[in-house]
CSV table of C-alpha atoms in Angstrom, one decimal:
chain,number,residue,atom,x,y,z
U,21,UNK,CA,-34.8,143.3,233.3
U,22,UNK,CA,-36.9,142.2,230.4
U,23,UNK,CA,-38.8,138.9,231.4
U,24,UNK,CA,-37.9,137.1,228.1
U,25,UNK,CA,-34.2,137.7,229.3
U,26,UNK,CA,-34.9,135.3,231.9
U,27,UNK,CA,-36.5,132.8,229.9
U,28,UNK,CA,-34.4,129.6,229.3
U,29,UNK,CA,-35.2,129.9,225.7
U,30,UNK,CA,-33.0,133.2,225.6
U,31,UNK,CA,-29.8,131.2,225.9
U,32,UNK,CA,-30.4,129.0,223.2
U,33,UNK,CA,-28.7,131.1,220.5
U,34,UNK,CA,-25.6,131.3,222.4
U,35,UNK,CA,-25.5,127.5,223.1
U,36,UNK,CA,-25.7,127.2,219.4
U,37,UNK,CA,-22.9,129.5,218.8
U,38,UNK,CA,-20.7,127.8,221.5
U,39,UNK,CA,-21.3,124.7,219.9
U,40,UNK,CA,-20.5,125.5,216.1
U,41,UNK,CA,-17.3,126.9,217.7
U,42,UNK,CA,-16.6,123.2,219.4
U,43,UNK,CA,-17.5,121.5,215.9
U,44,UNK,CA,-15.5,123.8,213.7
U,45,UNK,CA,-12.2,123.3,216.1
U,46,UNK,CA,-12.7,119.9,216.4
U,47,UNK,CA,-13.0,119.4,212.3
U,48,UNK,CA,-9.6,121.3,212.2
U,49,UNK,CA,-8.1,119.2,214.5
U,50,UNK,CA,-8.2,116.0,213.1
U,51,UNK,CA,-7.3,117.1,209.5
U,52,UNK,CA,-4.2,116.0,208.9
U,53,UNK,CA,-4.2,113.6,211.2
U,54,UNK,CA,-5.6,110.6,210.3
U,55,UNK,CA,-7.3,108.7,213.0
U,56,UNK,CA,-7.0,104.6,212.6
U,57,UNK,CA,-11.3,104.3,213.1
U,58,UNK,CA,-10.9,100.7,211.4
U,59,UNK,CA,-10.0,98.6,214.1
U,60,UNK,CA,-7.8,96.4,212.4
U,61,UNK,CA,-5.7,93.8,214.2
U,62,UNK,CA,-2.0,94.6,212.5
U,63,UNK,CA,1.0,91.4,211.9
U,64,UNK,CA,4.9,92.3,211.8
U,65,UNK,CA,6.0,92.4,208.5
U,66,UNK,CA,8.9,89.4,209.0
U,67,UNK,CA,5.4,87.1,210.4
U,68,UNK,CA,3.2,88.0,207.1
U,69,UNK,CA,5.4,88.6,204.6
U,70,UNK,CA,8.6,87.8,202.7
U,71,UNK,CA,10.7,89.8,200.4
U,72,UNK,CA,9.5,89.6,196.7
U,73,UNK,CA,12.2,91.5,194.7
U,74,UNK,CA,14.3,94.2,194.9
U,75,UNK,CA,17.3,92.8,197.1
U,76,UNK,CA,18.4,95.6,199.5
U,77,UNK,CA,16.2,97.9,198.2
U,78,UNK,CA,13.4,95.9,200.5
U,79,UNK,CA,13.8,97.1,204.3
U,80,UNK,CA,12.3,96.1,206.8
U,81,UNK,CA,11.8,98.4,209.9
U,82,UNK,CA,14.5,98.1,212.8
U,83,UNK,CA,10.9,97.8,215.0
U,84,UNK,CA,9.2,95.4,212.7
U,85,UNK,CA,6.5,96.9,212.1
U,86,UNK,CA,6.8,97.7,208.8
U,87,UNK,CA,9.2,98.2,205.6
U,88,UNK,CA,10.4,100.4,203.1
U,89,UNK,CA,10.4,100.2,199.6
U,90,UNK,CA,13.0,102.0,197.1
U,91,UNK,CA,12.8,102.5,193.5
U,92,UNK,CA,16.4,103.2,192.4
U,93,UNK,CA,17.7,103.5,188.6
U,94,UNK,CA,19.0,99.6,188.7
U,95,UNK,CA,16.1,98.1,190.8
U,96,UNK,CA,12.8,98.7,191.8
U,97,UNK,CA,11.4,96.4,195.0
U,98,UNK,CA,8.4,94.6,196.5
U,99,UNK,CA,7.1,92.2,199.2
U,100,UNK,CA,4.2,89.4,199.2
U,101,UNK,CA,2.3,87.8,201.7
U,102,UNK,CA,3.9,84.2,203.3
U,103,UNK,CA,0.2,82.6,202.5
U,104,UNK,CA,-2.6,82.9,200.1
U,105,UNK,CA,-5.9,83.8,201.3
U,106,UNK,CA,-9.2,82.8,200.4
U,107,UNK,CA,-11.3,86.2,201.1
U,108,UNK,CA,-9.9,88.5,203.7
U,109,UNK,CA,-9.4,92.4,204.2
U,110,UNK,CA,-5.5,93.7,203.6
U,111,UNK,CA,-4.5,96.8,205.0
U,112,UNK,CA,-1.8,98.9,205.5
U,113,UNK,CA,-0.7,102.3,206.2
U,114,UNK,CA,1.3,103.7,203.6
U,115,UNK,CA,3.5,107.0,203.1
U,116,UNK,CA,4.4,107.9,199.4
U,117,UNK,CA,7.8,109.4,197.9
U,118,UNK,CA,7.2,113.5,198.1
U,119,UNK,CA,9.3,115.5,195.2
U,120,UNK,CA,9.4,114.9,191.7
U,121,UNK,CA,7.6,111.2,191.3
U,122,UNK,CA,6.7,110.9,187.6
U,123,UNK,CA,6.7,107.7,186.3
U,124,UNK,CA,6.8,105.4,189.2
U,125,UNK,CA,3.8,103.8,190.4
U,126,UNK,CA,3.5,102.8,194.3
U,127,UNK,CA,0.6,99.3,194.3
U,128,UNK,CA,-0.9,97.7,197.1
U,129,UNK,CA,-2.5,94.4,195.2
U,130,UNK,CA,-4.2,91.1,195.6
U,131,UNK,CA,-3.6,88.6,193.0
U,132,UNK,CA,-2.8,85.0,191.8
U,133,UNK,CA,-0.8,85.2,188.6
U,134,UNK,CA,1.3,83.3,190.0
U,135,UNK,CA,-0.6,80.2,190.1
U,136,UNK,CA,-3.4,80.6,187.7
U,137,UNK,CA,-1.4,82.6,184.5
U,138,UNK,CA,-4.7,82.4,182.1
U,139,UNK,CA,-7.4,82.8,184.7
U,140,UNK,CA,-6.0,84.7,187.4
U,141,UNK,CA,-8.2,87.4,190.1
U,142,UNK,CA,-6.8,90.5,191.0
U,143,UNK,CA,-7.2,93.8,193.3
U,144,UNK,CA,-5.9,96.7,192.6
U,145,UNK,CA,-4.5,100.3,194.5
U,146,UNK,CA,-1.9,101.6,191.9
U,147,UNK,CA,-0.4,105.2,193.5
U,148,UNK,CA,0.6,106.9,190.2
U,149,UNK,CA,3.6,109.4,190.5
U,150,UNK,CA,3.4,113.1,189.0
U,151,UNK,CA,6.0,115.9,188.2
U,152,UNK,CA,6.7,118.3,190.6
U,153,UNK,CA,3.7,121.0,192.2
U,154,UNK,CA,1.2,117.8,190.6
U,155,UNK,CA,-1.0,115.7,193.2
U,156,UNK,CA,-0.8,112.2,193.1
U,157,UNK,CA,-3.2,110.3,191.6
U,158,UNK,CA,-4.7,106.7,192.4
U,159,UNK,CA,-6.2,104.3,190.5
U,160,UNK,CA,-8.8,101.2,191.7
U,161,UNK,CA,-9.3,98.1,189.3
U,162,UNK,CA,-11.2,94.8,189.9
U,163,UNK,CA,-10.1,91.7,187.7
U,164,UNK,CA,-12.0,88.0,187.9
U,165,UNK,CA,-11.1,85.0,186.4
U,166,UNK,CA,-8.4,86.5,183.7
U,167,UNK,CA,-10.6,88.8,182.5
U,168,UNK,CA,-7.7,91.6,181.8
U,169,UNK,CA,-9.5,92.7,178.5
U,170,UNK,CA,-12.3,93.9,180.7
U,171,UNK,CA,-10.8,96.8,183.2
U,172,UNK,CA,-12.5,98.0,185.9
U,173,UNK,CA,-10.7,101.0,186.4
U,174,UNK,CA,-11.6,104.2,188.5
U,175,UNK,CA,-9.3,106.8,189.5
U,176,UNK,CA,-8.9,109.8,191.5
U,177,UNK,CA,-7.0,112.3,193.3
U,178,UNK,CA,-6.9,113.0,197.3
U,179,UNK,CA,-7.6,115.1,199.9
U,180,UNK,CA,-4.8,115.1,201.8
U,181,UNK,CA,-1.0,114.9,200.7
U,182,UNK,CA,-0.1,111.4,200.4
U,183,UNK,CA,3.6,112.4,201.0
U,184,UNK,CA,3.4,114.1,204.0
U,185,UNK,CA,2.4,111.5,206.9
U,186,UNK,CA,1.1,107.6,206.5
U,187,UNK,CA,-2.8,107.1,205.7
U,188,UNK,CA,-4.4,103.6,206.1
U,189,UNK,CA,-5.3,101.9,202.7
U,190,UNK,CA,-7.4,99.1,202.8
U,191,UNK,CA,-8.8,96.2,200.3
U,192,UNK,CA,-12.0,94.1,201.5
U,193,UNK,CA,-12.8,90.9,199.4
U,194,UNK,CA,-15.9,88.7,200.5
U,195,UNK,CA,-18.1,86.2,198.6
U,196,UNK,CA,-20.5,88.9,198.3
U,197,UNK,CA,-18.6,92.7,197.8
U,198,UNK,CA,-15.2,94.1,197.6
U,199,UNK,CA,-14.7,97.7,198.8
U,200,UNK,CA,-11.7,99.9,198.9
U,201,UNK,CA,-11.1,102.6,201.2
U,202,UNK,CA,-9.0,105.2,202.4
U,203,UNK,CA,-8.4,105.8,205.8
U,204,UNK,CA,-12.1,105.2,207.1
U,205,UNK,CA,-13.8,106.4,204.4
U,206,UNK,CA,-15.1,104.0,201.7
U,207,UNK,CA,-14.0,104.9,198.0
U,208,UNK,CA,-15.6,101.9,195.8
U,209,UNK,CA,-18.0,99.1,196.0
U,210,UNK,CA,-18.6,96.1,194.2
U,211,UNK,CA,-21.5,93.5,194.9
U,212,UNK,CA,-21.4,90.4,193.1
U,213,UNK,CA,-24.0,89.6,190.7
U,214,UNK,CA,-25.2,86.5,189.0
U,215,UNK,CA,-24.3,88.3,186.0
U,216,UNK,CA,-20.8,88.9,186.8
U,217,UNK,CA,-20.5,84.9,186.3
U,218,UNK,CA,-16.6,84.4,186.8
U,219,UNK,CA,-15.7,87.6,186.3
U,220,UNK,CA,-15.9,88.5,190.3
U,221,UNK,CA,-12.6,87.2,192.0
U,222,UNK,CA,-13.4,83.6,193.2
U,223,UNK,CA,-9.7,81.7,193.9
U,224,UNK,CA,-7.3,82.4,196.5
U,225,UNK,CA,-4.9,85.6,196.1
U,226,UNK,CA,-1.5,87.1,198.0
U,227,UNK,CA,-0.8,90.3,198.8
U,228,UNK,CA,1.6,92.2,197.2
U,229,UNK,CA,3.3,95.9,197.8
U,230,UNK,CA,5.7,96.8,195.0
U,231,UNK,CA,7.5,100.0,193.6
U,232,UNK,CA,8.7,99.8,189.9
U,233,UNK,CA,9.4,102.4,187.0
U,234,UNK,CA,6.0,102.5,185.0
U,235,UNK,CA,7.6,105.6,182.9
U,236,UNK,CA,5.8,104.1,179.7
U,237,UNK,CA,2.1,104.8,180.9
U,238,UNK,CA,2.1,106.0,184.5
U,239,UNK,CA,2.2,109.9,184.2
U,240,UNK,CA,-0.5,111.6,181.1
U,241,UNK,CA,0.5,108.6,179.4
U,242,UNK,CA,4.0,108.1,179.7
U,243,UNK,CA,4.8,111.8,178.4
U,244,UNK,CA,6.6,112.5,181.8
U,245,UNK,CA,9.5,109.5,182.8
U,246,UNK,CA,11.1,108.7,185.7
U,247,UNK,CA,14.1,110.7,186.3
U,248,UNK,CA,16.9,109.0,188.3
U,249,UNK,CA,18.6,112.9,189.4
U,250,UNK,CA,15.9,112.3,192.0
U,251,UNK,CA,16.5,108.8,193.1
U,252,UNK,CA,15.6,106.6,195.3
U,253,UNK,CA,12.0,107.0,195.5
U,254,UNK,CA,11.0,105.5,199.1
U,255,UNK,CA,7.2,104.3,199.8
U,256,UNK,CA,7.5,103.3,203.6
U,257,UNK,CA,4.1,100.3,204.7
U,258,UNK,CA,3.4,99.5,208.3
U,259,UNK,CA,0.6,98.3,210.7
U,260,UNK,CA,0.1,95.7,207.9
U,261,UNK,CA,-3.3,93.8,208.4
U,262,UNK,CA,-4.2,90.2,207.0
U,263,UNK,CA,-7.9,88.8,208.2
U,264,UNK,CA,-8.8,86.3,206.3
U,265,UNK,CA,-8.5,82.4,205.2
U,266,UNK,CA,-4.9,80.9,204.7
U,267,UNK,CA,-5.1,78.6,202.0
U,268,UNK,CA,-3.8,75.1,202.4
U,269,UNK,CA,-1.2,75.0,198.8
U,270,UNK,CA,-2.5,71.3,198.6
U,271,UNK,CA,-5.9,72.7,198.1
U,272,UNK,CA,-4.8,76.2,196.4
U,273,UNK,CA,-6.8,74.2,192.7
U,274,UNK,CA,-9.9,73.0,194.5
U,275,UNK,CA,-13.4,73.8,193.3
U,276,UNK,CA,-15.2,77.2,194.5
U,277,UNK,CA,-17.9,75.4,196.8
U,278,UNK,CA,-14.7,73.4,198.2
U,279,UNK,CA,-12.8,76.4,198.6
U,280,UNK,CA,-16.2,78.0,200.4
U,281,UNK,CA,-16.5,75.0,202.7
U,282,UNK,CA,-13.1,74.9,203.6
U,283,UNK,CA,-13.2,78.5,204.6
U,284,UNK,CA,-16.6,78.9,205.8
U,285,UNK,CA,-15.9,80.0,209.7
U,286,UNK,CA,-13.5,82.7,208.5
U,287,UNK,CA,-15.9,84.1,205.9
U,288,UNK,CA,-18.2,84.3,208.4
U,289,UNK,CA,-15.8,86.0,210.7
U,290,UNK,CA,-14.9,88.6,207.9
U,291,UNK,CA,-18.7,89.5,206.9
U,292,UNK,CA,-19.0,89.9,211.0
U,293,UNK,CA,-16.4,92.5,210.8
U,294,UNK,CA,-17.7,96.4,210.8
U,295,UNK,CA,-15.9,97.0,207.7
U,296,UNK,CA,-17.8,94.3,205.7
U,297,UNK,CA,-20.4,96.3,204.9
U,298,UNK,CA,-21.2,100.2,203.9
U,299,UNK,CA,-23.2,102.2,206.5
U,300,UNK,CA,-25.4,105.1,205.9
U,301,UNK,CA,-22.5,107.6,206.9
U,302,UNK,CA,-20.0,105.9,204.9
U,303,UNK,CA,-22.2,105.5,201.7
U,304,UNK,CA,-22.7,109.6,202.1
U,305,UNK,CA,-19.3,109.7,202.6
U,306,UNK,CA,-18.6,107.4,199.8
U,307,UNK,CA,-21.1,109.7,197.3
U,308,UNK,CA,-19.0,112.3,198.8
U,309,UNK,CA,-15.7,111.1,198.0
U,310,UNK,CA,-17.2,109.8,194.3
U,311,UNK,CA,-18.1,113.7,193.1
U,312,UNK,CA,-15.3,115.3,194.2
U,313,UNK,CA,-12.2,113.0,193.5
U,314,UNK,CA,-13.3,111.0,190.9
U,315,UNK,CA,-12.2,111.9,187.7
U,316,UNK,CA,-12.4,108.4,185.8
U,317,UNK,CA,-14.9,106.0,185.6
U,318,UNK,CA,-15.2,103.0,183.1
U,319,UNK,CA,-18.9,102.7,183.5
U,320,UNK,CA,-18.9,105.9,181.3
U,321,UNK,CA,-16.2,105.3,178.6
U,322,UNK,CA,-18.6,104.4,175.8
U,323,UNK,CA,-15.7,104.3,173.7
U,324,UNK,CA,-14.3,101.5,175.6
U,325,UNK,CA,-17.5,100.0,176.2
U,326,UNK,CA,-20.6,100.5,174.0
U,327,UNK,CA,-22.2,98.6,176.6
U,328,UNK,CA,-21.8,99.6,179.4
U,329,UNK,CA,-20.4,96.1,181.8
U,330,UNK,CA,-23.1,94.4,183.1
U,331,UNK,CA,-22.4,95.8,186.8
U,332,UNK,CA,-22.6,99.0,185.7
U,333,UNK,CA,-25.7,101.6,187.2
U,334,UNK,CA,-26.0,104.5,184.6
U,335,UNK,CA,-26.8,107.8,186.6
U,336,UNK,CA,-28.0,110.1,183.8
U,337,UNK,CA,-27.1,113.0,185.8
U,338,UNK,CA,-23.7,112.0,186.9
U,339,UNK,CA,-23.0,110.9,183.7
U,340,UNK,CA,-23.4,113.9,182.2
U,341,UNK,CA,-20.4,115.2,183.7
U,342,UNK,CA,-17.9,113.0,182.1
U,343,UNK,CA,-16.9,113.0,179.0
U,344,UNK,CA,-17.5,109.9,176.2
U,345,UNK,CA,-14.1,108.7,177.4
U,346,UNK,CA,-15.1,108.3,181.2
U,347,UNK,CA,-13.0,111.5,181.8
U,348,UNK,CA,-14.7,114.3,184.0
U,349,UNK,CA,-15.3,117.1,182.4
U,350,UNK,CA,-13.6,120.3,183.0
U,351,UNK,CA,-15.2,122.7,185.6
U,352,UNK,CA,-17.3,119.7,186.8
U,353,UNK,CA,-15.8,118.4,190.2
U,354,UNK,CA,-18.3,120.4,192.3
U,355,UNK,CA,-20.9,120.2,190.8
U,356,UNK,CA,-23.6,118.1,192.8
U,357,UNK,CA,-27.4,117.1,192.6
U,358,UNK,CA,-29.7,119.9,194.2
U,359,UNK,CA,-30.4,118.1,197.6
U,360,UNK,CA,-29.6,118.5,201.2
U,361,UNK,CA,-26.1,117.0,201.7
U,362,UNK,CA,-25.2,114.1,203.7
U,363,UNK,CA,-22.8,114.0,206.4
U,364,UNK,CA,-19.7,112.4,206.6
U,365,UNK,CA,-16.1,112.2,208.5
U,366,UNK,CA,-15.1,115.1,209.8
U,367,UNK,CA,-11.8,115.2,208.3
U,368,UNK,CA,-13.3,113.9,205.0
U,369,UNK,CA,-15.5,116.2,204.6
U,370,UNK,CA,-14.4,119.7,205.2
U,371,UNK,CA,-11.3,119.0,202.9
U,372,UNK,CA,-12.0,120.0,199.4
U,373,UNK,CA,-9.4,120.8,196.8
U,374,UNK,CA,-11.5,119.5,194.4
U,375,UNK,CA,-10.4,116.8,191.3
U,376,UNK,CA,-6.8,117.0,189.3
U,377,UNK,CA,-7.0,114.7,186.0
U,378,UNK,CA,-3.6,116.2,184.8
């Protein structure tokens, strides 16, 4: 036998091989099936939450865990949370209505309109239907101190299929950032900054889930309606999360820095939480996510806004993919800078079907 044969270093290819095999079946295993890697302590709906609108067409699950929401052509439906919350991280896993969806929007929101009409905060997941063979689409937006004329919108597609199984969805708000995610995977960030002023959401907020007929903007900009032959539209929530501070309604008008005080051991629970902040791995998987989903980004609608907002980082070469509207452009969802890539989830990353602005 040749002596290298029986030199330990001989094996090494094989190991190699064997290995790639183990990674490659393990990556196809989990896509699909999302794995809850947040670690988020879940509340039964009737304990959290109370029926918004929609009579009947809000129902609870027979196990409690969760509730279904139908959008039918005399009623849409939605739930909100029992208390107001000063910070906190709201989470649920959510399944979306499969088939022909155009039109209806599916959100997952924080807000206080109720309370404070002129100056209200809000956060926002808006799930936005599609005609049939179309992907769903999803859009973030950040609002502070009723500053609606100033939208924060992003919006993307998915790699998965929304419709086929549930997927966590998640909403992080602390004194310092708010990030969105999907599953595990962080989609969005924003850090507060001084020059931000009130414009970064500072007063107490609900959650809300709704379902309604948006037929007027929702799908390319309201060409495509809702059509009722296809009624009712069901979006199903459970394992619903709420960590944060319950506000006191006496105190719901108090100052910030009362507000902070007030609330000071649960903040400091919350920014304890692994979720509170981005690691390495989740900002690659977030840069990830960003190139290949995005396909909106109001940091680079000039149009909109000459100036770009204050929060705004300009990356010349990322903006050079959109167009002057924020739109991406056509042909440019791949595209990425010439660099070793970073890794990220295993079920994230191997999935790839690449950005739909339709």
């Amino acid at each position: 036998m040749d002596p290298s044969l029986r030199s330990p270093s001989f094996l090494l290819p094989y190991c190699f091989f064997f290995l790639l095999l183990f990674t490659v079946a393990t990556t196809t295993a989990t896509e699909g099936a999302p794995a809850d890697r947040l670690n988020v302590d879940t509340v039964p709906y009737a304990h959290g939450f109370r029926h918004l609108f929609g009579d009947s067409n809000c129902a609870p699950f027979a196990d409690g865990r969760g509730v279904s929401l139908l959008l039918d052509r005399f009623t849409g439906a939605g739930f909100i949370s029992s208390d107001m919350y000063q910070h906190g991280f709201y989470s649920a896993k959510i399944k979306l209505p499969s088939d022909y969806t155009a039109g209806v929007v599916v959100a997952f929101y924080t807000s206080n309109g109720d309370v404070f009409e002129k100056t209200h905060d809000e956060l926002d997941i808006e799930f936005l239907g599609n005609i049939r063979g179309k992907k769903w689409r999803f859009q973030t937006n950040v609002y502070g101190n009723g500053s609606t004329y100033r939208g924060r919108e992003e919006r993307y597609t998915l790699w998965f299929d929304p419709t086929e199984d549930f997927h966590r969805y998640s909403i992080l708000w602390t004194p310092d950032n708010i990030i969105f995610y999907v599953d595990d995977v962080p989609i969005r960030e924003m850090k507060k900054t001084e020059a931000m002023g009130g414009e970064y959401p500072s007063k107490p907020m609900s959650l809300y889930a709704t379902i309604w007929d948006a037929s007027d903007w929702a799908t390319s900009g309201g060409r495509y309606k809702v059509n009722y032959k296809y009624a009712p539209f069901t979006a199903q929530f459970k394992d619903l999360s709420l960590e944060g501070c319950p506000v006191d309604p006496a105190i719901l008008r108090s100052s910030t820095a009362d507000l902070a005080s007030a609330c000071s051991a649960a903040a400091t629970s919350l920014q304890s939480k692994a979720y509170s902040a981005v690691t390495a791995r989740g900002r690659a998987a977030m840069r990830r996510f960003r190139q290949r989903y995005m396909y909106y980004y109001y940091c680079y609608d000039s149009i909109r806004y000459p100036v770009p907002p204050v929060e705004c980082a300009i990356d010349p070469f990322e903006r050079s993919r959109y167009h002057d509207t924020g739109r991406l452009k056509f042909g440019s969802t791949h595209r990425r800078r010439p660099r070793r890539s970073t890794a990220a989830p295993a079920y994230y990353e191997s999935a790839d079907n690449g950005a739909d602005a339709q």
